[in-house]
Every structure is written in structure tokens, then in C-alpha cells.
CSV table of C-alpha atoms in Angstrom, one decimal:
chain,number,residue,atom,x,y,z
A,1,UNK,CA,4.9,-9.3,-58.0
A,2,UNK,CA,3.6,-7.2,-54.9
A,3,UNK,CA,-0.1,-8.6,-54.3
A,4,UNK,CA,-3.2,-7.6,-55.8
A,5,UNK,CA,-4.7,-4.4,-53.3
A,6,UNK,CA,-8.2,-3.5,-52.5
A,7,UNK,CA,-10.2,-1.6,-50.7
A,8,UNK,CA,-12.1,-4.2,-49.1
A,9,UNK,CA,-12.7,-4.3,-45.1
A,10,UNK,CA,-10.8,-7.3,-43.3
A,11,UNK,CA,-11.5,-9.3,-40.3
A,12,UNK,CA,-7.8,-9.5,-39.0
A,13,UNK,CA,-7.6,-7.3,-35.4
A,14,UNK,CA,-4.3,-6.2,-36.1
A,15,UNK,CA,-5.3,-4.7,-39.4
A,16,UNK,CA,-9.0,-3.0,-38.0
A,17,UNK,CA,-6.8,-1.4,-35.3
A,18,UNK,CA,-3.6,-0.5,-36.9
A,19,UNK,CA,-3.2,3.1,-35.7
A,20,UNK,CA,-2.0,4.1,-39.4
A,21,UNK,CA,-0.2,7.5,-38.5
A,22,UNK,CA,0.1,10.0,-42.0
A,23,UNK,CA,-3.0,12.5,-41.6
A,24,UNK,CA,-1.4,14.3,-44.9
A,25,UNK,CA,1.0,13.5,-47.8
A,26,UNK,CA,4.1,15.0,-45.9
A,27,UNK,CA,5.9,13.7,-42.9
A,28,UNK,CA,7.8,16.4,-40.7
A,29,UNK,CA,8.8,16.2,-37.0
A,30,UNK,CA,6.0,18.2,-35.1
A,31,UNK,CA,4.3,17.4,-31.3
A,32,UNK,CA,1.4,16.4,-33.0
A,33,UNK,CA,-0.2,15.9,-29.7
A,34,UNK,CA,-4.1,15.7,-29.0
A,35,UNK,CA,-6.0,14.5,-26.3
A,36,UNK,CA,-6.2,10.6,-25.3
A,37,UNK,CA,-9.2,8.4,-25.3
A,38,UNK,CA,-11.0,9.3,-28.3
A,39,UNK,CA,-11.2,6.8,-31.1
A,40,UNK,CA,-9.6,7.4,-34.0
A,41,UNK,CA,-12.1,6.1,-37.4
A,42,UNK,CA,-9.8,4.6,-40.2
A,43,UNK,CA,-10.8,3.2,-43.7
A,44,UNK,CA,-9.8,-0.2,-41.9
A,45,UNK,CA,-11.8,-0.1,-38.7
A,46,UNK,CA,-10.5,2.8,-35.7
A,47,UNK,CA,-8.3,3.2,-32.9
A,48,UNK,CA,-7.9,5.2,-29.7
A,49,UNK,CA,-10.0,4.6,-27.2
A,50,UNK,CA,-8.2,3.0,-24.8
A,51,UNK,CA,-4.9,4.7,-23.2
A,52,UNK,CA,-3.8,1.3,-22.3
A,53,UNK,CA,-4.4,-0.9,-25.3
A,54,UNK,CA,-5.4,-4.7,-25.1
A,55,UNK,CA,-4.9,-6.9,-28.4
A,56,UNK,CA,-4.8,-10.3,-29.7
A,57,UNK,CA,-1.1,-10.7,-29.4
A,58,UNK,CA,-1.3,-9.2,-25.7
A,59,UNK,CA,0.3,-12.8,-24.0
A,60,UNK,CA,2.5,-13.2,-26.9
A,61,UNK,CA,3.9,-10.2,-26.6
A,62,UNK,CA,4.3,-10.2,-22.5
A,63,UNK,CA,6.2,-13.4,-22.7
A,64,UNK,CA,8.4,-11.6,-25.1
A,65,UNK,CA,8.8,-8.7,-22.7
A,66,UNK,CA,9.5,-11.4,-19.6
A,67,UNK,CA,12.0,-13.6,-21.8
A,68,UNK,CA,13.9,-10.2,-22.7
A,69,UNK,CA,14.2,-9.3,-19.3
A,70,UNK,CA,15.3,-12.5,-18.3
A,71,UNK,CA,18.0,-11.7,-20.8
A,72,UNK,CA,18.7,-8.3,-20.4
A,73,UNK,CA,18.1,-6.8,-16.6
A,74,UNK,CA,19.0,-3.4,-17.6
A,75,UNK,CA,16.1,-2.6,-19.7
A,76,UNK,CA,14.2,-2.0,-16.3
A,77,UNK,CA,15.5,0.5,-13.8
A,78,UNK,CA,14.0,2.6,-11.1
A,79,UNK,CA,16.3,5.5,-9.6
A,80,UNK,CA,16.0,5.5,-5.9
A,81,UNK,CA,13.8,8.8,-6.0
A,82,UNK,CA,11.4,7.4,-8.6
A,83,UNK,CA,10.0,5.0,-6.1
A,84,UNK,CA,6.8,6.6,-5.5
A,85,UNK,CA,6.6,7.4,-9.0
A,86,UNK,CA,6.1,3.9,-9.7
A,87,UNK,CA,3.8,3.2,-7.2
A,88,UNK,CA,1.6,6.1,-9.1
A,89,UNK,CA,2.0,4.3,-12.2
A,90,UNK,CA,0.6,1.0,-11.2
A,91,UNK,CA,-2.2,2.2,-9.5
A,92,UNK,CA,-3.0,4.5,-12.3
A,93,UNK,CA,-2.1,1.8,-15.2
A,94,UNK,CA,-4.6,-1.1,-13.2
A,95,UNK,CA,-7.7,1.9,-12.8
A,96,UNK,CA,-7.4,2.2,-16.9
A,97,UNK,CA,-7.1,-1.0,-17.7
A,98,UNK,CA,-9.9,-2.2,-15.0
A,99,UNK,CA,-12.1,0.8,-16.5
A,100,UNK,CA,-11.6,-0.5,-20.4
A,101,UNK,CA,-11.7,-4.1,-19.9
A,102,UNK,CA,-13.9,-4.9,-16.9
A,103,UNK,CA,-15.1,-8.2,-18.0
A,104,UNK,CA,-11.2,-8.9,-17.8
A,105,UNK,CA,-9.6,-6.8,-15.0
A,106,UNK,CA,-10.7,-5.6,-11.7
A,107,UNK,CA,-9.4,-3.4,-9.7
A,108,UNK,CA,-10.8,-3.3,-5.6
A,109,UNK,CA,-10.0,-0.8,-2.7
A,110,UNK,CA,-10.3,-2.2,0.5
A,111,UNK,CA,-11.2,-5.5,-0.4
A,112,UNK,CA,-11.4,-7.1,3.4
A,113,UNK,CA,-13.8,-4.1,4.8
A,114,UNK,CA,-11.5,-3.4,7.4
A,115,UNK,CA,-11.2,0.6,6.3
A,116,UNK,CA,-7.4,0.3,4.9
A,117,UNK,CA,-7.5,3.1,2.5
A,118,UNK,CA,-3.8,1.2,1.1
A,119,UNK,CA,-5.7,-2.3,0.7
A,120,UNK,CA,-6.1,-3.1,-2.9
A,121,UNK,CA,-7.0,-6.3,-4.4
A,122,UNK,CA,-6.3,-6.5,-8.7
A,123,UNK,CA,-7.7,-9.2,-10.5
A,124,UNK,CA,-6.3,-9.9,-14.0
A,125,UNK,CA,-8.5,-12.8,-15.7
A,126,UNK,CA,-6.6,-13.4,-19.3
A,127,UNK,CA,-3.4,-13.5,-17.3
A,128,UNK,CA,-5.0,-15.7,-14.2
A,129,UNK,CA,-3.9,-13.2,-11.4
A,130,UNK,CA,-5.4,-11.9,-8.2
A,131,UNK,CA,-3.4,-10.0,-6.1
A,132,UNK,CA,-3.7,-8.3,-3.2
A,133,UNK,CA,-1.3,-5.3,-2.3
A,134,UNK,CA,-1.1,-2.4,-0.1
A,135,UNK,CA,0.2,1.2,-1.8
A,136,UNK,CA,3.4,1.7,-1.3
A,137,UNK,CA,4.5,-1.6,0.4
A,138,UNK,CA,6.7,-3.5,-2.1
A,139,UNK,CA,6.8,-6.2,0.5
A,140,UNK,CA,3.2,-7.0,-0.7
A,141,UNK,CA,4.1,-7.3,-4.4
A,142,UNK,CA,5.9,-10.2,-5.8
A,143,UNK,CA,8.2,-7.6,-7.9
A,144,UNK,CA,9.3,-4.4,-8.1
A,145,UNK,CA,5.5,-2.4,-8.9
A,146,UNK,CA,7.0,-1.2,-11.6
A,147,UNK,CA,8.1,-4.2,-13.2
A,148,UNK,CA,5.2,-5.6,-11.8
A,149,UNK,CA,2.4,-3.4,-13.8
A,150,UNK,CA,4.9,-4.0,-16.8
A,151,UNK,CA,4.3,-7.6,-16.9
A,152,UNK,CA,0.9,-7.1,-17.8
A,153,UNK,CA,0.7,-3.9,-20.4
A,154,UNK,CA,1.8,-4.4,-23.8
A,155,UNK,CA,3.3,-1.2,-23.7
A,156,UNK,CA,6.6,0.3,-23.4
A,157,UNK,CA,7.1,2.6,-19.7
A,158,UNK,CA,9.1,5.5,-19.2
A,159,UNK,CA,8.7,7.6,-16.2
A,160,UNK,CA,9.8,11.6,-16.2
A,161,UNK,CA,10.8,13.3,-13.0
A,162,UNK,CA,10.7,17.3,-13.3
A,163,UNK,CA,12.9,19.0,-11.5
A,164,UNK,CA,14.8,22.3,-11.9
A,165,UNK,CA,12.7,23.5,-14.3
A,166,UNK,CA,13.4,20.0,-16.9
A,167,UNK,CA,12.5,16.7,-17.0
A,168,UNK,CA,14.7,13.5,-16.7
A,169,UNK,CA,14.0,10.1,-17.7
A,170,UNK,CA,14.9,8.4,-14.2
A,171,UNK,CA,12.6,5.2,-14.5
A,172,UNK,CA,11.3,2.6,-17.0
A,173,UNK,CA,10.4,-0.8,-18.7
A,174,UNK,CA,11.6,-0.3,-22.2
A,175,UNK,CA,11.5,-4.0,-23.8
A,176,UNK,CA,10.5,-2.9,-27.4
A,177,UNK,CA,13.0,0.2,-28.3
A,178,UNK,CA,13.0,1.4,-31.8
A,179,UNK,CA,17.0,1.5,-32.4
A,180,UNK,CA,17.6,3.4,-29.1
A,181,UNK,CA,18.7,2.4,-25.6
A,182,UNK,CA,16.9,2.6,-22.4
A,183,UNK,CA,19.4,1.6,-20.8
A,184,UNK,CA,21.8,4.4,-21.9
A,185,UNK,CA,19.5,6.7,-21.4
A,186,UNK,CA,18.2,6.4,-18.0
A,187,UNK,CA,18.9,9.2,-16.1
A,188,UNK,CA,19.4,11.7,-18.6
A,189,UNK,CA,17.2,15.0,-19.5
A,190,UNK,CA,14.7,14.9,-21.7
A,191,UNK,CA,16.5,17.7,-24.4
A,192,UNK,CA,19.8,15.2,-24.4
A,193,UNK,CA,17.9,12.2,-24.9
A,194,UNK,CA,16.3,13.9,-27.8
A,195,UNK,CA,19.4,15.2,-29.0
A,196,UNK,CA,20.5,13.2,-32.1
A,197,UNK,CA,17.3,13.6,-33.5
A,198,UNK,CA,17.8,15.5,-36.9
A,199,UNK,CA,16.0,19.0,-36.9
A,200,UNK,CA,14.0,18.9,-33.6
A,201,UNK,CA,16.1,21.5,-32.5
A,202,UNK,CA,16.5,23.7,-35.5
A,203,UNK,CA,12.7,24.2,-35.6
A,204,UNK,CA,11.4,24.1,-32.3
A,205,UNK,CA,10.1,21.0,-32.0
A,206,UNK,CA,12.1,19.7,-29.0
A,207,UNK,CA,11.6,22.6,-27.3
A,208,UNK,CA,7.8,23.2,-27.3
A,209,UNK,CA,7.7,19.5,-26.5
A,210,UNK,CA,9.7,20.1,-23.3
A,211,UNK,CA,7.3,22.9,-22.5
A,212,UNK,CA,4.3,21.4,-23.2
A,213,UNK,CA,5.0,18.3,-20.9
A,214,UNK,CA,6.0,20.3,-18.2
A,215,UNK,CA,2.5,21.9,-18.3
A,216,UNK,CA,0.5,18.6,-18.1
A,217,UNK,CA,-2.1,18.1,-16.1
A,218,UNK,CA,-3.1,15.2,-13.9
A,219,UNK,CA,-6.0,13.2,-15.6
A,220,UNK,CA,-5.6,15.1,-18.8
A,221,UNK,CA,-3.5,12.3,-21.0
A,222,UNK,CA,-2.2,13.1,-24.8
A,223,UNK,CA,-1.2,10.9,-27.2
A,224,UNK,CA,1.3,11.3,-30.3
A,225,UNK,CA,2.2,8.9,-33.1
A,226,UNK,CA,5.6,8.1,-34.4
A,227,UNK,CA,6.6,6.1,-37.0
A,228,UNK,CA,9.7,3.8,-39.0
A,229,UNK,CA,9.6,0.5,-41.0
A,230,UNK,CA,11.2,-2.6,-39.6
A,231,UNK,CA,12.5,-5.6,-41.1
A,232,UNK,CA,10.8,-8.7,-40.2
A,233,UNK,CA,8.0,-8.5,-36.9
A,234,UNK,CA,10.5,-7.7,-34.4
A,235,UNK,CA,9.8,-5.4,-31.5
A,236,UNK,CA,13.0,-5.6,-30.0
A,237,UNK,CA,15.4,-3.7,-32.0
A,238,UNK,CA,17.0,-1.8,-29.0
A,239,UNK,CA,20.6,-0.4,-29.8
A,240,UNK,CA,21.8,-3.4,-27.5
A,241,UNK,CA,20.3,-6.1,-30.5
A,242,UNK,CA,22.3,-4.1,-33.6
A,243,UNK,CA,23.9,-6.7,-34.5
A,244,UNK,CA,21.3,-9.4,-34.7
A,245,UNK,CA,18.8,-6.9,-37.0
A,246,UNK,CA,21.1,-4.5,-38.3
A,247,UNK,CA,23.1,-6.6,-41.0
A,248,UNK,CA,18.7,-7.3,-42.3
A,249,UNK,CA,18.6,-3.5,-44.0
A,250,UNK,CA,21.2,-5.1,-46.2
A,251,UNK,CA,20.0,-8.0,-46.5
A,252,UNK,CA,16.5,-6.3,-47.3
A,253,UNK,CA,18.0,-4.8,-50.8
A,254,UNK,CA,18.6,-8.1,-52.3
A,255,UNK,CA,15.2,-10.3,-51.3
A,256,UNK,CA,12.0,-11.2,-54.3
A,257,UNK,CA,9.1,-9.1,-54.0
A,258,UNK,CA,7.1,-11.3,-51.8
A,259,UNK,CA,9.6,-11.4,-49.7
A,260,UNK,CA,10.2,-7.7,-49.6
A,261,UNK,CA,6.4,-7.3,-49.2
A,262,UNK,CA,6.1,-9.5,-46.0
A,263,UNK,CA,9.2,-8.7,-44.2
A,264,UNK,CA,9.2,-4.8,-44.8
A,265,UNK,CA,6.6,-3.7,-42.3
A,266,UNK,CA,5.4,-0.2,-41.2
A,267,UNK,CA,6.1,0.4,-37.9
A,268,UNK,CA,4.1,3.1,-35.6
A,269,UNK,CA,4.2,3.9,-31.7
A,270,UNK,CA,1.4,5.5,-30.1
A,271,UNK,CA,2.9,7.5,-27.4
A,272,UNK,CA,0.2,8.7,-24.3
A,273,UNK,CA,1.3,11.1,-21.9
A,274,UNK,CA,0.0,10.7,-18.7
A,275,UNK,CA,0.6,13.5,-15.7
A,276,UNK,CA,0.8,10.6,-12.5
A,277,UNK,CA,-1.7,12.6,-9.7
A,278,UNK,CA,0.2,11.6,-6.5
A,279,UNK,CA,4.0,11.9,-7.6
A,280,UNK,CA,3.5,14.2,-10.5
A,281,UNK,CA,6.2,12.5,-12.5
A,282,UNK,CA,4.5,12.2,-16.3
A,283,UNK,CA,4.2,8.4,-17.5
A,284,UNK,CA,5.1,8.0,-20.9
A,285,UNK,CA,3.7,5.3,-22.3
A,286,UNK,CA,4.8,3.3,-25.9
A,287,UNK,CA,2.8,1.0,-27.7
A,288,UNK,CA,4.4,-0.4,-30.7
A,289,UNK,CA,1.7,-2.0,-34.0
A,290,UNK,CA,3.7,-3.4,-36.9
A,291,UNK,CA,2.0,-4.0,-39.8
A,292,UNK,CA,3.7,-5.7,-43.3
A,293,UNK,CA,3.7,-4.0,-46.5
A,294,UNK,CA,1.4,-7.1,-47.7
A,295,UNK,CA,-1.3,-6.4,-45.6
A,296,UNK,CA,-0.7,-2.5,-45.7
A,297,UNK,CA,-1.6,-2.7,-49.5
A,298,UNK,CA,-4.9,-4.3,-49.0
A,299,UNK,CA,-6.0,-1.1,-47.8
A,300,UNK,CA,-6.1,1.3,-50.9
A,301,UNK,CA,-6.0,4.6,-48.7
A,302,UNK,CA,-2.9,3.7,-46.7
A,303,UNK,CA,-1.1,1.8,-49.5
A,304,UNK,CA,-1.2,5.0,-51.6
A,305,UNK,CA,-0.8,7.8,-48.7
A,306,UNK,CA,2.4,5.6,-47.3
A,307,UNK,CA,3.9,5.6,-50.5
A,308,UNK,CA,4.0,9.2,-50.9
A,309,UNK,CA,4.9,9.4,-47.4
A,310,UNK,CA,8.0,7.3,-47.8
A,311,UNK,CA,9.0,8.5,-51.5
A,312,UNK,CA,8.9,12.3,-50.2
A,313,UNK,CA,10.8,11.9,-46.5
A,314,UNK,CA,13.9,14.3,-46.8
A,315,UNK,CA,17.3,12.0,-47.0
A,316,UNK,CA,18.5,13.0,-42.9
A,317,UNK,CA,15.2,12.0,-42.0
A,318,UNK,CA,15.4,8.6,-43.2
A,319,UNK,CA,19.2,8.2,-42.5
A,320,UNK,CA,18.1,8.6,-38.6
A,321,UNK,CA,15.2,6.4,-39.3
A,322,UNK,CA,17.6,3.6,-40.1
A,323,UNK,CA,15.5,3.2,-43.6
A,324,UNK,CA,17.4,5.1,-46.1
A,325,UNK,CA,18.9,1.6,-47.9
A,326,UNK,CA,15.9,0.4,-48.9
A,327,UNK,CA,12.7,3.2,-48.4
A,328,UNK,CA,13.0,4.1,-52.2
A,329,UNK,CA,12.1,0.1,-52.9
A,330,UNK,CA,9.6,0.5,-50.2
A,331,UNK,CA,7.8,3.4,-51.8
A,332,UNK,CA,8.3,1.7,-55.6
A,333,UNK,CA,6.7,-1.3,-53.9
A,334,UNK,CA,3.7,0.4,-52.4
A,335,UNK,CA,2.5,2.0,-55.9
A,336,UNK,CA,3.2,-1.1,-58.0
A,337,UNK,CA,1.0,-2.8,-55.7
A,338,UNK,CA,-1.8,-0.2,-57.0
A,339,UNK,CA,-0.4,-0.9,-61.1
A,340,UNK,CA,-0.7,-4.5,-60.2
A,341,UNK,CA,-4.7,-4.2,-59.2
């Protein structure tokens, strides 16, 4: 039998800051954009106030990222143009994460006194790094700066170059892809990456998207939540991986209850949208939180609000989200949770 739910708080981190994403009982595509940095109050704890996000599984989840791209070097590319761009993002990545964390992370112009506006010096304490650097000198880094301000954010990085009136995806450290491929991708448009995305274009969404990105404004970030379930706590389930966690939404179908309960888990990105202030390309920013149907149900709120969620979700919109197999068990599961109280 599913466990027992409650509405009782809980001490666990990754519950208290799950960003749980359903404002209503009805899940459409939409921009659902708002402005970055506030927090976000849930019946579990809040969320939100950090555009770079630092959690308990933040060196877990780097040395994932490093052993993937030991792995797999095409889920990190920089077009030659994009240089600069990823110059902006580290500089701008460290001042967040220095200005959020400063007992951890420090972030130092000029730290010899001898006027070099390019002399930087960033001191990361959880990951035991000080490095010094001068903008725009990769000679000074010991990697690419992209991959280099990768290694120590938890999120996801894909950098947007506007040109000709659109935007392209021309740069990025995509580790933790939700059935898509960065790697495939890189270098396309914004509107074709979007493109097999059922309905986006039919009602607007897409479009407005487009145009509202294109109107960002430097040190004005957005956010935006999306949302799937996964199979077992895996943040890697690029297109490249199918066939390691595809054959699991068949597998899914057949498992106990427990089981289904612990492996089944919500899965949500929060997406910021940051418009870089030297390049102007827009940094777009994924942080994936995963969160198993077990621990969802201890929350009353969310257990009930996911199952309608789920139960309700048109039949193409959970086709593309890969869930369709088994998100009528999902949402049977959720409310017998509830019966079982």
C-alpha cells in the first residue's frame, strides 16, 4: 500500500525546498514567467530566492556533472562567437553566487592592488578553490570559463545569441537533459528547438516566449517552472542515455506499490533567464529537483493538487512528456495515498 500521508512539516532540505510547480488544478503550456529572486512560500517550507541555487546534494551532483563529461564531451560546446558570452556568464554566475552565499564564495576585483580592472580572484570554500583569473584571458583559467563556472553550479547552462531578429542556442553545459539533446541542438534557433513540442505553436506560446526574451533586460532575471516524472533519481536522461532509462517506463507498469512509490518521482526545472550585461547573449539557466512520489504524499497539499494535475493532463501532453504508460497509476497512486490516511 502507498504510505500513510500527512500534513506534517519535515526536516529533509530537499523536501522544505522542493520548488513544487502546479499553482492551479490544470496544467497547460504557458510562459509562466515572473521575476527572479523572490522566495516562493510552500506548505513544506519556500523557494526562490536565489537565482543560483545551492543544496545539500550540490558536490554529489557536480561529480555527476564532471563524471558525465568525462563520458560524453559533447554535452559542452562553445561556438567560436560565443566566447565572450561565456566570459559574461562566469563573471555574472560567481557575483550571484558570492552575493547568496558569502560565508561560502567570494568573489575579489583587483585582488593584488595593482589597478587591473581584469584581476579577479574567486574563492569557492565547499569546493576548496581559489582562483585567480583575468577577464577574458583563458590562459588564466584551468578550463574553458564556461566549463569552468559549470563545475561549480548545480545547474544546467545554455547561452542564446540574438541575431537577425531570433535567438540561437550557440553555447552550453547541459549534463542533466530531460529526454532532449544538447548536443543535437547546439546551434539551432530557439523556434526549431522548440519545435516538437505539442501545441506551443498552435496557441502562441512559443512565440510570445521568443518575444519576450528578445526584450530582456540586463539585471532583470525571470524564472519559469517546468515539469515531468522520472523513473528512479536520475538527472541524466539526455536523448543520448534512451536506452539505459527508456526500457524503466515499462518496467514501471509491472513494479509493487512501494516500489512504484519510491521510484516514480516528480520531476521540476526551474528555468532563470538571465540578460548577460557585457555580451547581451541571455543565460538560460536549468536546475533540476526530483522529488519521489513517497515523500510527495507526505505533504497533503501537493499529494492531492499533483494527482489532479496528472489524472487531468490531455493524452499528447503526456505522450511528449514520456509518461503516458504509467501517469494514470501515478495519479491512482497519489489519491489512495490520501484513502490510505
Amino acid at each position: 500500500m502507498p504510505p500513510t500521508s500527512t500534513a506534517t512539516s519535515t526536516d529533509d532540505p530537499l523536501v522544505t525546498g522542493f520548488p513544487f510547480p502546479f499553482p492551479e488544478d490544470r496544467y497547460r503550456y504557458s510562459t509562466n514567467v515572473e521575476p527572479a529572486g523572490g522566495a516562493v512560500v510552500t506548505p513544506a517550507g519556500q523557494w526562490g530566492t536565489a537565482v543560483v541555487d545551492i543544496d545539500v546534494e550540490y558536490v554529489r551532483e557536480l561529480d555527476e556533472r564532471r563524471e558525465i563529461l568525462a563520458r560524453d564531451p559533447g554535452r559542452h560546446a562553445v561556438l567560436p562567437h560565443m566566447r565572450g558570452a561565456a566570459w559574461d556568464t562566469l563573471l555574472t554566475l560567481m557575483r550571484e553566487m558570492a552575493l547568496t552565499n558569502p560565508d561560502q564564495m567570494t568573489l575579489t576585483r583587483d585582488p593584488g592592488g595593482t589597478g587591473d580592472a581584469h584581476a579577479w580572484r574567486w574563492e569557492n570554500r565547499l569546493l576548496g578553490v581559489v582562483q585567480d583569473f583575468r577577464y577574458g584571458d583563458d590562459a588564466t583559467l584551468p578550463d574553458e570559463p564556461l566549463a569552468y563556472i559549470a563545475s561549480q553550479v548545480q545547474e544546467d547552462i545554455v547561452l542564446l545569441d540574438q541575431r537577425n531578429d531570433a535567438l540561437w542556442g550557440d553555447a552550453g553545459v547541459v549534463t542533466f537533459a530531460a529526454d532532449w539533446s544538447f548536443g543535437f541542438d547546439v546551434g539551432m534557433s530557439f523556434l526549431e528547438i522548440h519545435g516538437p513540442v505539442p501545441r506551443l505553436r498552435e496557441l502562441g506560446v512559443i512565440t510570445r516566449a521568443h518575444e519576450f526574451l528578445k526584450r530582456l533586460q540586463p539585471h532583470e532575471p525571470y524564472r519559469r517552472t517546468n515539469w515531468t516524472l522520472t523513473i528512479g533519481r536520475r538527472l541524466d536522461v539526455s536523448t543520448e542515455l534512451y536506452p539505459e532509462w527508456g526500457p524503466d517506463r515499462e518496467m514501471i507498469q509491472h513494479v509493487d506499490d512501494e516500489t512504484f512509490g519510491r521510484l516514480v518521482h516528480l520531476r521540476v526545472e526551474v528555468q532563470h533567464l538571465i540578460r548577460l550585461p557585457e555580451s547581451g547573449a541571455i543565460c538560460f539557466l536549468i536546475r533540476t529537483y526530483m522529488l519521489p512520489l513517497e515523500q510527495l504524499a507526505t505533504v497533503e497539499p501537493w499529494r492531492v493538487r499533483a494527482a489532479t494535475v496528472i489524472a487531468e493532463l490531455p493524452e499528447d501532453m503526456a505522450d511528449y512528456k514520456g509518461i503516458i504508460k504509467y501517469r494514470d497509476r501515478a495519479a491512482a497512486w497519489l489519491l489512495a495515498a490520501g484513502e490510505s490516511a
